[in-house]
Amino acid sequence: CSIDPDPERARLALAAKLAYYGQGISPFLLARVGLEASDFEPIASVLRRDGLEAASRLITPAMLDLGIAGGPDEVLARCRWLQGQGATHLSFGPPLGPDPIAAVETLGREVLPQLGV
């Protein structure tokens, strides 16, 4: 999860995590969004050669679908969608957002109460 009032900043924070950890994500989870570990190979190459910022720019929208990123309304909508799909447990983990403390406060103030948590 990555949340920020500026949705693009939230997506960039999640993209950085995915650029770094993408190849290590379970093949089962990758398949759920139509991806394979090999999709992250070019990103891993750029990460080694040019660094995290350059690699993060290669993260696709499908890759971002491995998490939830955006402003509070987008995060809330995605969580509600997940609940509608049958999710009974939602867990919010890193990166949380470009400012993790502000992200936790935003989740607690603007998202979790709306989910009945």
Backbone as XML, in Angstrom:
<?xml version="1.0"?>
<chain id="A" units="angstrom">
  <residue number="1" name="CYS">
    <atom name="N" x="0.842" y="-1.177" z="0.000"/>
    <atom name="CA" x="0.000" y="0.000" z="0.000"/>
    <atom name="C" x="0.888" y="1.241" z="0.000"/>
  </residue>
  <residue number="2" name="SER">
    <atom name="N" x="0.483" y="2.216" z="-0.768"/>
    <atom name="CA" x="1.161" y="3.503" z="-0.777"/>
    <atom name="C" x="0.101" y="4.577" z="-0.952"/>
  </residue>
  <residue number="3" name="ILE">
    <atom name="N" x="0.011" y="5.460" z="0.038"/>
    <atom name="CA" x="-1.027" y="6.491" z="0.036"/>
    <atom name="C" x="-0.395" y="7.857" z="0.246"/>
  </residue>
  <residue number="4" name="ASP">
    <atom name="N" x="-0.891" y="8.823" z="-0.497"/>
    <atom name="CA" x="-0.418" y="10.200" z="-0.381"/>
    <atom name="C" x="-1.483" y="11.101" z="-1.008"/>
  </residue>
  <residue number="5" name="PRO">
    <atom name="N" x="-1.646" y="12.324" z="-0.516"/>
    <atom name="CA" x="-2.599" y="13.227" z="-1.161"/>
    <atom name="C" x="-2.300" y="13.423" z="-2.651"/>
  </residue>
  <residue number="6" name="ASP">
    <atom name="N" x="-1.034" y="13.291" z="-3.024"/>
    <atom name="CA" x="-0.639" y="13.363" z="-4.434"/>
    <atom name="C" x="-0.527" y="11.924" z="-4.947"/>
  </residue>
  <residue number="7" name="PRO">
    <atom name="N" x="-1.529" y="11.457" z="-5.692"/>
    <atom name="CA" x="-1.544" y="10.066" z="-6.146"/>
    <atom name="C" x="-0.285" y="9.641" z="-6.910"/>
  </residue>
  <residue number="8" name="GLU">
    <atom name="N" x="0.294" y="10.554" z="-7.653"/>
    <atom name="CA" x="1.497" y="10.202" z="-8.414"/>
    <atom name="C" x="2.671" y="9.922" z="-7.475"/>
  </residue>
  <residue number="9" name="ARG">
    <atom name="N" x="2.804" y="10.708" z="-6.424"/>
    <atom name="CA" x="3.857" y="10.443" z="-5.427"/>
    <atom name="C" x="3.637" y="9.074" z="-4.775"/>
  </residue>
  <residue number="10" name="ALA">
    <atom name="N" x="2.378" y="8.734" z="-4.518"/>
    <atom name="CA" x="2.067" y="7.425" z="-3.932"/>
    <atom name="C" x="2.472" y="6.303" z="-4.882"/>
  </residue>
  <residue number="11" name="ARG">
    <atom name="N" x="2.152" y="6.465" z="-6.161"/>
    <atom name="CA" x="2.503" y="5.431" z="-7.144"/>
    <atom name="C" x="4.015" y="5.289" z="-7.282"/>
  </residue>
  <residue number="12" name="LEU">
    <atom name="N" x="4.734" y="6.403" z="-7.244"/>
    <atom name="CA" x="6.197" y="6.338" z="-7.350"/>
    <atom name="C" x="6.813" y="5.601" z="-6.162"/>
  </residue>
  <residue number="13" name="ALA">
    <atom name="N" x="6.260" y="5.797" z="-4.975"/>
    <atom name="CA" x="6.776" y="5.090" z="-3.794"/>
    <atom name="C" x="6.550" y="3.588" z="-3.927"/>
  </residue>
  <residue number="14" name="LEU">
    <atom name="N" x="5.375" y="3.189" z="-4.413"/>
    <atom name="CA" x="5.110" y="1.763" z="-4.620"/>
    <atom name="C" x="5.979" y="1.224" z="-5.750"/>
  </residue>
  <residue number="15" name="ALA">
    <atom name="N" x="6.149" y="1.996" z="-6.810"/>
    <atom name="CA" x="6.981" y="1.565" z="-7.942"/>
    <atom name="C" x="8.408" y="1.266" z="-7.489"/>
  </residue>
  <residue number="16" name="ALA">
    <atom name="N" x="8.934" y="2.065" z="-6.581"/>
    <atom name="CA" x="10.295" y="1.831" z="-6.081"/>
    <atom name="C" x="10.383" y="0.490" z="-5.363"/>
  </residue>
  <residue number="17" name="LYS">
    <atom name="N" x="9.393" y="0.166" z="-4.545"/>
    <atom name="CA" x="9.393" y="-1.136" z="-3.850"/>
    <atom name="C" x="9.305" y="-2.278" z="-4.859"/>
  </residue>
  <residue number="18" name="LEU">
    <atom name="N" x="8.437" y="-2.113" z="-5.853"/>
    <atom name="CA" x="8.270" y="-3.169" z="-6.854"/>
    <atom name="C" x="9.515" y="-3.322" z="-7.715"/>
  </residue>
  <residue number="19" name="ALA">
    <atom name="N" x="10.183" y="-2.228" z="-8.020"/>
    <atom name="CA" x="11.415" y="-2.307" z="-8.808"/>
    <atom name="C" x="12.477" y="-3.098" z="-8.043"/>
  </residue>
  <residue number="20" name="TYR">
    <atom name="N" x="12.515" y="-2.904" z="-6.744"/>
    <atom name="CA" x="13.523" y="-3.552" z="-5.915"/>
    <atom name="C" x="13.182" y="-5.018" z="-5.630"/>
  </residue>
  <residue number="21" name="TYR">
    <atom name="N" x="11.918" y="-5.303" z="-5.354"/>
    <atom name="CA" x="11.518" y="-6.645" z="-4.913"/>
    <atom name="C" x="10.768" y="-7.469" z="-5.952"/>
  </residue>
  <residue number="22" name="GLY">
    <atom name="N" x="10.475" y="-6.895" z="-7.097"/>
    <atom name="CA" x="9.607" y="-7.542" z="-8.081"/>
    <atom name="C" x="9.970" y="-8.961" z="-8.450"/>
  </residue>
  <residue number="23" name="GLN">
    <atom name="N" x="11.235" y="-9.228" z="-8.687"/>
    <atom name="CA" x="11.625" y="-10.575" z="-9.095"/>
    <atom name="C" x="11.417" y="-11.600" z="-7.994"/>
  </residue>
  <residue number="24" name="GLY">
    <atom name="N" x="11.309" y="-11.158" z="-6.761"/>
    <atom name="CA" x="11.137" y="-12.078" z="-5.644"/>
    <atom name="C" x="9.692" y="-12.338" z="-5.267"/>
  </residue>
  <residue number="25" name="ILE">
    <atom name="N" x="8.759" y="-11.715" z="-5.975"/>
    <atom name="CA" x="7.344" y="-11.916" z="-5.660"/>
    <atom name="C" x="6.914" y="-13.295" z="-6.140"/>
  </residue>
  <residue number="26" name="SER">
    <atom name="N" x="6.075" y="-13.928" z="-5.364"/>
    <atom name="CA" x="5.571" y="-15.273" z="-5.661"/>
    <atom name="C" x="4.996" y="-15.360" z="-7.076"/>
  </residue>
  <residue number="27" name="PRO">
    <atom name="N" x="5.384" y="-16.388" z="-7.833"/>
    <atom name="CA" x="4.805" y="-16.581" z="-9.163"/>
    <atom name="C" x="3.273" y="-16.660" z="-9.134"/>
  </residue>
  <residue number="28" name="PHE">
    <atom name="N" x="2.719" y="-17.226" z="-8.074"/>
    <atom name="CA" x="1.265" y="-17.308" z="-7.939"/>
    <atom name="C" x="0.648" y="-15.913" z="-7.920"/>
  </residue>
  <residue number="29" name="LEU">
    <atom name="N" x="1.232" y="-15.009" z="-7.115"/>
    <atom name="CA" x="0.703" y="-13.650" z="-7.035"/>
    <atom name="C" x="0.907" y="-12.893" z="-8.341"/>
  </residue>
  <residue number="30" name="LEU">
    <atom name="N" x="2.066" y="-13.079" z="-8.949"/>
    <atom name="CA" x="2.314" y="-12.429" z="-10.236"/>
    <atom name="C" x="1.291" y="-12.877" z="-11.279"/>
  </residue>
  <residue number="31" name="ALA">
    <atom name="N" x="1.014" y="-14.156" z="-11.317"/>
    <atom name="CA" x="0.070" y="-14.692" z="-12.302"/>
    <atom name="C" x="-1.324" y="-14.096" z="-12.120"/>
  </residue>
  <residue number="32" name="ARG">
    <atom name="N" x="-1.669" y="-13.746" z="-10.885"/>
    <atom name="CA" x="-2.995" y="-13.177" z="-10.613"/>
    <atom name="C" x="-3.219" y="-11.854" z="-11.336"/>
  </residue>
  <residue number="33" name="VAL">
    <atom name="N" x="-2.120" y="-11.154" z="-11.678"/>
    <atom name="CA" x="-2.253" y="-9.900" z="-12.426"/>
    <atom name="C" x="-1.644" y="-10.021" z="-13.822"/>
  </residue>
  <residue number="34" name="GLY">
    <atom name="N" x="-1.430" y="-11.264" z="-14.264"/>
    <atom name="CA" x="-0.960" y="-11.497" z="-15.623"/>
    <atom name="C" x="0.530" y="-11.267" z="-15.828"/>
  </residue>
  <residue number="35" name="LEU">
    <atom name="N" x="1.323" y="-11.427" z="-14.776"/>
    <atom name="CA" x="2.766" y="-11.200" z="-14.873"/>
    <atom name="C" x="3.551" y="-12.467" z="-14.555"/>
  </residue>
  <residue number="36" name="GLU">
    <atom name="N" x="4.828" y="-12.415" z="-14.902"/>
    <atom name="CA" x="5.775" y="-13.472" z="-14.566"/>
    <atom name="C" x="7.029" y="-12.814" z="-14.003"/>
  </residue>
  <residue number="37" name="ALA">
    <atom name="N" x="7.816" y="-13.576" z="-13.268"/>
    <atom name="CA" x="9.063" y="-13.041" z="-12.707"/>
    <atom name="C" x="9.947" y="-12.464" z="-13.812"/>
  </residue>
  <residue number="38" name="SER">
    <atom name="N" x="9.920" y="-13.077" z="-14.989"/>
    <atom name="CA" x="10.759" y="-12.600" z="-16.091"/>
    <atom name="C" x="10.385" y="-11.182" z="-16.534"/>
  </residue>
  <residue number="39" name="ASP">
    <atom name="N" x="9.163" y="-10.747" z="-16.250"/>
    <atom name="CA" x="8.766" y="-9.381" z="-16.594"/>
    <atom name="C" x="9.592" y="-8.352" z="-15.826"/>
  </residue>
  <residue number="40" name="PHE">
    <atom name="N" x="10.158" y="-8.776" z="-14.705"/>
    <atom name="CA" x="10.944" y="-7.864" z="-13.875"/>
    <atom name="C" x="12.432" y="-7.908" z="-14.216"/>
  </residue>
  <residue number="41" name="GLU">
    <atom name="N" x="12.856" y="-8.808" z="-15.108"/>
    <atom name="CA" x="14.281" y="-8.912" z="-15.441"/>
    <atom name="C" x="14.856" y="-7.612" z="-16.012"/>
  </residue>
  <residue number="42" name="PRO">
    <atom name="N" x="14.195" y="-6.968" z="-16.976"/>
    <atom name="CA" x="14.756" y="-5.702" z="-17.479"/>
    <atom name="C" x="14.831" y="-4.635" z="-16.389"/>
  </residue>
  <residue number="43" name="ILE">
    <atom name="N" x="13.880" y="-4.653" z="-15.482"/>
    <atom name="CA" x="13.874" y="-3.679" z="-14.397"/>
    <atom name="C" x="15.040" y="-3.948" z="-13.455"/>
  </residue>
  <residue number="44" name="ALA">
    <atom name="N" x="15.291" y="-5.215" z="-13.162"/>
    <atom name="CA" x="16.416" y="-5.576" z="-12.295"/>
    <atom name="C" x="17.740" y="-5.161" z="-12.934"/>
  </residue>
  <residue number="45" name="SER">
    <atom name="N" x="17.825" y="-5.295" z="-14.233"/>
    <atom name="CA" x="19.034" y="-4.874" z="-14.955"/>
    <atom name="C" x="19.262" y="-3.374" z="-14.833"/>
  </residue>
  <residue number="46" name="VAL">
    <atom name="N" x="18.197" y="-2.618" z="-15.041"/>
    <atom name="CA" x="18.289" y="-1.161" z="-14.929"/>
    <atom name="C" x="18.591" y="-0.771" z="-13.481"/>
  </residue>
  <residue number="47" name="LEU">
    <atom name="N" x="18.003" y="-1.478" z="-12.537"/>
    <atom name="CA" x="18.268" y="-1.212" z="-11.125"/>
    <atom name="C" x="19.762" y="-1.349" z="-10.819"/>
  </residue>
  <residue number="48" name="ARG">
    <atom name="N" x="20.372" y="-2.431" z="-11.292"/>
    <atom name="CA" x="21.807" y="-2.651" z="-11.055"/>
    <atom name="C" x="22.662" y="-1.606" z="-11.765"/>
  </residue>
  <residue number="49" name="ARG">
    <atom name="N" x="22.264" y="-1.264" z="-12.977"/>
    <atom name="CA" x="23.076" y="-0.367" z="-13.792"/>
    <atom name="C" x="22.853" y="1.108" z="-13.467"/>
  </residue>
  <residue number="50" name="ASP">
    <atom name="N" x="21.575" y="1.510" z="-13.339"/>
    <atom name="CA" x="21.254" y="2.938" z="-13.269"/>
    <atom name="C" x="20.601" y="3.385" z="-11.963"/>
  </residue>
  <residue number="51" name="GLY">
    <atom name="N" x="20.264" y="2.449" z="-11.101"/>
    <atom name="CA" x="19.704" y="2.811" z="-9.803"/>
    <atom name="C" x="18.191" y="2.720" z="-9.710"/>
  </residue>
  <residue number="52" name="LEU">
    <atom name="N" x="17.730" y="2.931" z="-8.489"/>
    <atom name="CA" x="16.321" y="2.726" z="-8.164"/>
    <atom name="C" x="15.382" y="3.686" z="-8.890"/>
  </residue>
  <residue number="53" name="GLU">
    <atom name="N" x="15.752" y="4.932" z="-9.000"/>
    <atom name="CA" x="14.861" y="5.894" z="-9.663"/>
    <atom name="C" x="14.607" y="5.505" z="-11.118"/>
  </residue>
  <residue number="54" name="ALA">
    <atom name="N" x="15.659" y="5.134" z="-11.826"/>
    <atom name="CA" x="15.507" y="4.732" z="-13.232"/>
    <atom name="C" x="14.690" y="3.447" z="-13.339"/>
  </residue>
  <residue number="55" name="ALA">
    <atom name="N" x="14.939" y="2.500" z="-12.456"/>
    <atom name="CA" x="14.204" y="1.228" z="-12.492"/>
    <atom name="C" x="12.728" y="1.445" z="-12.166"/>
  </residue>
  <residue number="56" name="SER">
    <atom name="N" x="12.444" y="2.336" z="-11.242"/>
    <atom name="CA" x="11.060" y="2.608" z="-10.844"/>
    <atom name="C" x="10.225" y="3.135" z="-11.995"/>
  </residue>
  <residue number="57" name="ARG">
    <atom name="N" x="10.855" y="3.879" z="-12.888"/>
    <atom name="CA" x="10.124" y="4.428" z="-14.040"/>
    <atom name="C" x="9.666" y="3.335" z="-15.008"/>
  </residue>
  <residue number="58" name="LEU">
    <atom name="N" x="10.222" y="2.133" z="-14.896"/>
    <atom name="CA" x="9.852" y="1.034" z="-15.790"/>
    <atom name="C" x="8.691" y="0.193" z="-15.260"/>
  </residue>
  <residue number="59" name="ILE">
    <atom name="N" x="8.255" y="0.469" z="-14.058"/>
    <atom name="CA" x="7.137" y="-0.281" z="-13.480"/>
    <atom name="C" x="5.861" y="0.077" z="-14.244"/>
  </residue>
  <residue number="60" name="THR">
    <atom name="N" x="5.148" y="-0.944" z="-14.676"/>
    <atom name="CA" x="3.944" y="-0.756" z="-15.487"/>
    <atom name="C" x="2.694" y="-0.677" z="-14.600"/>
  </residue>
  <residue number="61" name="PRO">
    <atom name="N" x="1.585" y="-0.205" z="-15.161"/>
    <atom name="CA" x="0.330" y="-0.215" z="-14.397"/>
    <atom name="C" x="-0.054" y="-1.623" z="-13.921"/>
  </residue>
  <residue number="62" name="ALA">
    <atom name="N" x="0.183" y="-2.636" z="-14.734"/>
    <atom name="CA" x="-0.122" y="-4.006" z="-14.301"/>
    <atom name="C" x="0.713" y="-4.386" z="-13.086"/>
  </residue>
  <residue number="63" name="MET">
    <atom name="N" x="1.964" y="-3.957" z="-13.060"/>
    <atom name="CA" x="2.822" y="-4.238" z="-11.907"/>
    <atom name="C" x="2.324" y="-3.500" z="-10.672"/>
  </residue>
  <residue number="64" name="LEU">
    <atom name="N" x="1.879" y="-2.271" z="-10.853"/>
    <atom name="CA" x="1.337" y="-1.511" z="-9.729"/>
    <atom name="C" x="0.097" y="-2.176" z="-9.142"/>
  </residue>
  <residue number="65" name="ASP">
    <atom name="N" x="-0.598" y="-2.971" z="-9.947"/>
    <atom name="CA" x="-1.783" y="-3.673" z="-9.457"/>
    <atom name="C" x="-1.444" y="-4.744" z="-8.420"/>
  </residue>
  <residue number="66" name="LEU">
    <atom name="N" x="-0.167" y="-5.017" z="-8.212"/>
    <atom name="CA" x="0.227" y="-5.933" z="-7.146"/>
    <atom name="C" x="-0.011" y="-5.310" z="-5.774"/>
  </residue>
  <residue number="67" name="GLY">
    <atom name="N" x="-0.172" y="-4.010" z="-5.741"/>
    <atom name="CA" x="-0.425" y="-3.301" z="-4.493"/>
    <atom name="C" x="-1.563" y="-2.327" z="-4.683"/>
  </residue>
  <residue number="68" name="ILE">
    <atom name="N" x="-1.673" y="-1.424" z="-3.737"/>
    <atom name="CA" x="-2.677" y="-0.365" z="-3.792"/>
    <atom name="C" x="-1.924" y="0.945" z="-3.655"/>
  </residue>
  <residue number="69" name="ALA">
    <atom name="N" x="-2.123" y="1.855" z="-4.594"/>
    <atom name="CA" x="-1.429" y="3.139" z="-4.537"/>
    <atom name="C" x="-2.342" y="4.248" z="-5.033"/>
  </residue>
  <residue number="70" name="GLY">
    <atom name="N" x="-2.228" y="5.398" z="-4.394"/>
    <atom name="CA" x="-2.972" y="6.562" z="-4.830"/>
    <atom name="C" x="-3.326" y="7.450" z="-3.662"/>
  </residue>
  <residue number="71" name="GLY">
    <atom name="N" x="-4.257" y="8.342" z="-3.925"/>
    <atom name="CA" x="-4.769" y="9.205" z="-2.875"/>
    <atom name="C" x="-5.740" y="8.434" z="-2.003"/>
  </residue>
  <residue number="72" name="PRO">
    <atom name="N" x="-6.208" y="9.046" z="-0.918"/>
    <atom name="CA" x="-7.116" y="8.352" z="-0.004"/>
    <atom name="C" x="-8.357" y="7.778" z="-0.691"/>
  </residue>
  <residue number="73" name="ASP">
    <atom name="N" x="-8.956" y="8.523" z="-1.595"/>
    <atom name="CA" x="-10.161" y="8.023" z="-2.273"/>
    <atom name="C" x="-9.861" y="6.799" z="-3.124"/>
  </residue>
  <residue number="74" name="GLU">
    <atom name="N" x="-8.716" y="6.806" z="-3.814"/>
    <atom name="CA" x="-8.334" y="5.657" z="-4.643"/>
    <atom name="C" x="-8.048" y="4.429" z="-3.785"/>
  </residue>
  <residue number="75" name="VAL">
    <atom name="N" x="-7.338" y="4.628" z="-2.681"/>
    <atom name="CA" x="-7.021" y="3.510" z="-1.793"/>
    <atom name="C" x="-8.313" y="2.946" z="-1.198"/>
  </residue>
  <residue number="76" name="LEU">
    <atom name="N" x="-9.199" y="3.819" z="-0.757"/>
    <atom name="CA" x="-10.478" y="3.376" z="-0.212"/>
    <atom name="C" x="-11.279" y="2.595" z="-1.252"/>
  </residue>
  <residue number="77" name="ALA">
    <atom name="N" x="-11.343" y="3.102" z="-2.469"/>
    <atom name="CA" x="-12.089" y="2.417" z="-3.536"/>
    <atom name="C" x="-11.512" y="1.034" z="-3.811"/>
  </residue>
  <residue number="78" name="ARG">
    <atom name="N" x="-10.193" y="0.918" z="-3.852"/>
    <atom name="CA" x="-9.564" y="-0.383" z="-4.116"/>
    <atom name="C" x="-9.811" y="-1.349" z="-2.963"/>
  </residue>
  <residue number="79" name="CYS">
    <atom name="N" x="-9.770" y="-0.852" z="-1.738"/>
    <atom name="CA" x="-10.047" y="-1.714" z="-0.584"/>
    <atom name="C" x="-11.493" y="-2.202" z="-0.613"/>
  </residue>
  <residue number="80" name="ARG">
    <atom name="N" x="-12.404" y="-1.315" z="-0.946"/>
    <atom name="CA" x="-13.819" y="-1.722" z="-1.051"/>
    <atom name="C" x="-14.000" y="-2.749" z="-2.167"/>
  </residue>
  <residue number="81" name="TRP">
    <atom name="N" x="-13.294" y="-2.557" z="-3.268"/>
    <atom name="CA" x="-13.362" y="-3.533" z="-4.358"/>
    <atom name="C" x="-12.878" y="-4.889" z="-3.866"/>
  </residue>
  <residue number="82" name="LEU">
    <atom name="N" x="-11.773" y="-4.902" z="-3.150"/>
    <atom name="CA" x="-11.243" y="-6.162" z="-2.610"/>
    <atom name="C" x="-12.250" y="-6.820" z="-1.677"/>
  </residue>
  <residue number="83" name="GLN">
    <atom name="N" x="-12.880" y="-6.033" z="-0.831"/>
    <atom name="CA" x="-13.906" y="-6.581" z="0.045"/>
    <atom name="C" x="-15.062" y="-7.157" z="-0.764"/>
  </residue>
  <residue number="84" name="GLY">
    <atom name="N" x="-15.430" y="-6.465" z="-1.829"/>
    <atom name="CA" x="-16.488" y="-6.957" z="-2.704"/>
    <atom name="C" x="-16.123" y="-8.257" z="-3.396"/>
  </residue>
  <residue number="85" name="GLN">
    <atom name="N" x="-14.831" y="-8.490" z="-3.560"/>
    <atom name="CA" x="-14.347" y="-9.729" z="-4.172"/>
    <atom name="C" x="-14.233" y="-10.860" z="-3.149"/>
  </residue>
  <residue number="86" name="GLY">
    <atom name="N" x="-14.527" y="-10.540" z="-1.893"/>
    <atom name="CA" x="-14.507" y="-11.575" z="-0.861"/>
    <atom name="C" x="-13.391" y="-11.458" z="0.160"/>
  </residue>
  <residue number="87" name="ALA">
    <atom name="N" x="-12.543" y="-10.429" z="0.051"/>
    <atom name="CA" x="-11.469" y="-10.277" z="1.032"/>
    <atom name="C" x="-12.068" y="-10.024" z="2.411"/>
  </residue>
  <residue number="88" name="THR">
    <atom name="N" x="-11.588" y="-10.755" z="3.390"/>
    <atom name="CA" x="-12.050" y="-10.567" z="4.761"/>
    <atom name="C" x="-10.942" y="-10.008" z="5.648"/>
  </residue>
  <residue number="89" name="HIS">
    <atom name="N" x="-9.756" y="-9.861" z="5.086"/>
    <atom name="CA" x="-8.617" y="-9.319" z="5.828"/>
    <atom name="C" x="-7.808" y="-8.436" z="4.883"/>
  </residue>
  <residue number="90" name="LEU">
    <atom name="N" x="-7.581" y="-7.202" z="5.285"/>
    <atom name="CA" x="-6.728" y="-6.298" z="4.525"/>
    <atom name="C" x="-5.540" y="-5.935" z="5.404"/>
  </residue>
  <residue number="91" name="SER">
    <atom name="N" x="-4.361" y="-6.001" z="4.826"/>
    <atom name="CA" x="-3.139" y="-5.690" z="5.557"/>
    <atom name="C" x="-2.408" y="-4.583" z="4.806"/>
  </residue>
  <residue number="92" name="PHE">
    <atom name="N" x="-1.991" y="-3.563" z="5.521"/>
    <atom name="CA" x="-1.325" y="-2.421" z="4.906"/>
    <atom name="C" x="0.152" y="-2.455" z="5.272"/>
  </residue>
  <residue number="93" name="GLY">
    <atom name="N" x="0.997" y="-2.602" z="4.260"/>
    <atom name="CA" x="2.424" y="-2.699" z="4.515"/>
    <atom name="C" x="3.216" y="-1.745" z="3.658"/>
  </residue>
  <residue number="94" name="PRO">
    <atom name="N" x="4.520" y="-1.843" z="3.765"/>
    <atom name="CA" x="5.407" y="-0.909" z="3.074"/>
    <atom name="C" x="5.188" y="-0.900" z="1.563"/>
  </residue>
  <residue number="95" name="PRO">
    <atom name="N" x="5.376" y="0.262" z="0.961"/>
    <atom name="CA" x="6.065" y="1.426" z="1.506"/>
    <atom name="C" x="5.184" y="2.344" z="2.343"/>
  </residue>
  <residue number="96" name="LEU">
    <atom name="N" x="3.881" y="2.142" z="2.354"/>
    <atom name="CA" x="2.881" y="2.994" z="3.003"/>
    <atom name="C" x="2.728" y="4.327" z="2.295"/>
  </residue>
  <residue number="97" name="GLY">
    <atom name="N" x="3.806" y="4.890" z="1.789"/>
    <atom name="CA" x="3.750" y="6.136" z="1.041"/>
    <atom name="C" x="5.092" y="6.827" z="1.099"/>
  </residue>
  <residue number="98" name="PRO">
    <atom name="N" x="5.227" y="7.932" z="0.403"/>
    <atom name="CA" x="6.498" y="8.657" z="0.425"/>
    <atom name="C" x="6.834" y="9.178" z="1.823"/>
  </residue>
  <residue number="99" name="ASP">
    <atom name="N" x="5.813" y="9.414" z="2.650"/>
    <atom name="CA" x="5.990" y="9.812" z="4.044"/>
    <atom name="C" x="5.219" y="8.792" z="4.891"/>
  </residue>
  <residue number="100" name="PRO">
    <atom name="N" x="5.901" y="7.768" z="5.399"/>
    <atom name="CA" x="5.198" y="6.686" z="6.112"/>
    <atom name="C" x="4.369" y="7.154" z="7.310"/>
  </residue>
  <residue number="101" name="ILE">
    <atom name="N" x="4.839" y="8.132" z="8.057"/>
    <atom name="CA" x="4.076" y="8.598" z="9.218"/>
    <atom name="C" x="2.780" y="9.268" z="8.769"/>
  </residue>
  <residue number="102" name="ALA">
    <atom name="N" x="2.878" y="10.134" z="7.776"/>
    <atom name="CA" x="1.673" y="10.776" z="7.236"/>
    <atom name="C" x="0.740" y="9.733" z="6.625"/>
  </residue>
  <residue number="103" name="ALA">
    <atom name="N" x="1.299" y="8.704" z="6.024"/>
    <atom name="CA" x="0.482" y="7.652" z="5.413"/>
    <atom name="C" x="-0.315" y="6.892" z="6.472"/>
  </residue>
  <residue number="104" name="VAL">
    <atom name="N" x="0.333" y="6.541" z="7.575"/>
    <atom name="CA" x="-0.372" y="5.834" z="8.650"/>
    <atom name="C" x="-1.485" y="6.725" z="9.209"/>
  </residue>
  <residue number="105" name="GLU">
    <atom name="N" x="-1.196" y="7.997" z="9.383"/>
    <atom name="CA" x="-2.218" y="8.924" z="9.873"/>
    <atom name="C" x="-3.386" y="9.019" z="8.891"/>
  </residue>
  <residue number="106" name="THR">
    <atom name="N" x="-3.081" y="9.096" z="7.608"/>
    <atom name="CA" x="-4.131" y="9.182" z="6.588"/>
    <atom name="C" x="-4.957" y="7.900" z="6.554"/>
  </residue>
  <residue number="107" name="LEU">
    <atom name="N" x="-4.297" y="6.759" z="6.604"/>
    <atom name="CA" x="-5.026" y="5.486" z="6.633"/>
    <atom name="C" x="-5.962" y="5.445" z="7.843"/>
  </residue>
  <residue number="108" name="GLY">
    <atom name="N" x="-5.448" y="5.839" z="9.002"/>
    <atom name="CA" x="-6.249" y="5.800" z="10.223"/>
    <atom name="C" x="-7.388" y="6.794" z="10.253"/>
  </residue>
  <residue number="109" name="ARG">
    <atom name="N" x="-7.197" y="7.911" z="9.605"/>
    <atom name="CA" x="-8.196" y="8.980" z="9.632"/>
    <atom name="C" x="-9.195" y="8.889" z="8.480"/>
  </residue>
  <residue number="110" name="GLU">
    <atom name="N" x="-8.694" y="8.520" z="7.270"/>
    <atom name="CA" x="-9.536" y="8.649" z="6.070"/>
    <atom name="C" x="-9.929" y="7.334" z="5.397"/>
  </residue>
  <residue number="111" name="VAL">
    <atom name="N" x="-9.236" y="6.261" z="5.704"/>
    <atom name="CA" x="-9.534" y="5.006" z="5.016"/>
    <atom name="C" x="-10.173" y="3.975" z="5.962"/>
  </residue>
  <residue number="112" name="LEU">
    <atom name="N" x="-9.475" y="3.630" z="7.023"/>
    <atom name="CA" x="-9.966" y="2.563" z="7.904"/>
    <atom name="C" x="-11.364" y="2.831" z="8.480"/>
  </residue>
  <residue number="113" name="PRO">
    <atom name="N" x="-11.664" y="4.053" z="8.928"/>
    <atom name="CA" x="-13.028" y="4.283" z="9.445"/>
    <atom name="C" x="-14.104" y="4.051" z="8.384"/>
  </residue>
  <residue number="114" name="GLN">
    <atom name="N" x="-13.786" y="4.353" z="7.133"/>
    <atom name="CA" x="-14.742" y="4.158" z="6.043"/>
    <atom name="C" x="-14.956" y="2.677" z="5.725"/>
  </residue>
  <residue number="115" name="LEU">
    <atom name="N" x="-13.996" y="1.858" z="6.127"/>
    <atom name="CA" x="-14.091" y="0.411" z="5.880"/>
    <atom name="C" x="-14.748" y="-0.318" z="7.045"/>
  </residue>
  <residue number="116" name="GLY">
    <atom name="N" x="-15.116" y="0.437" z="8.074"/>
    <atom name="CA" x="-15.743" y="-0.168" z="9.227"/>
    <atom name="C" x="-14.751" y="-0.866" z="10.140"/>
  </residue>
  <residue number="117" name="VAL">
    <atom name="N" x="-13.500" y="-0.419" z="10.077"/>
    <atom name="CA" x="-12.448" y="-1.032" z="10.888"/>
    <atom name="C" x="-12.228" y="-0.202" z="12.132"/>
  </residue>
</chain>
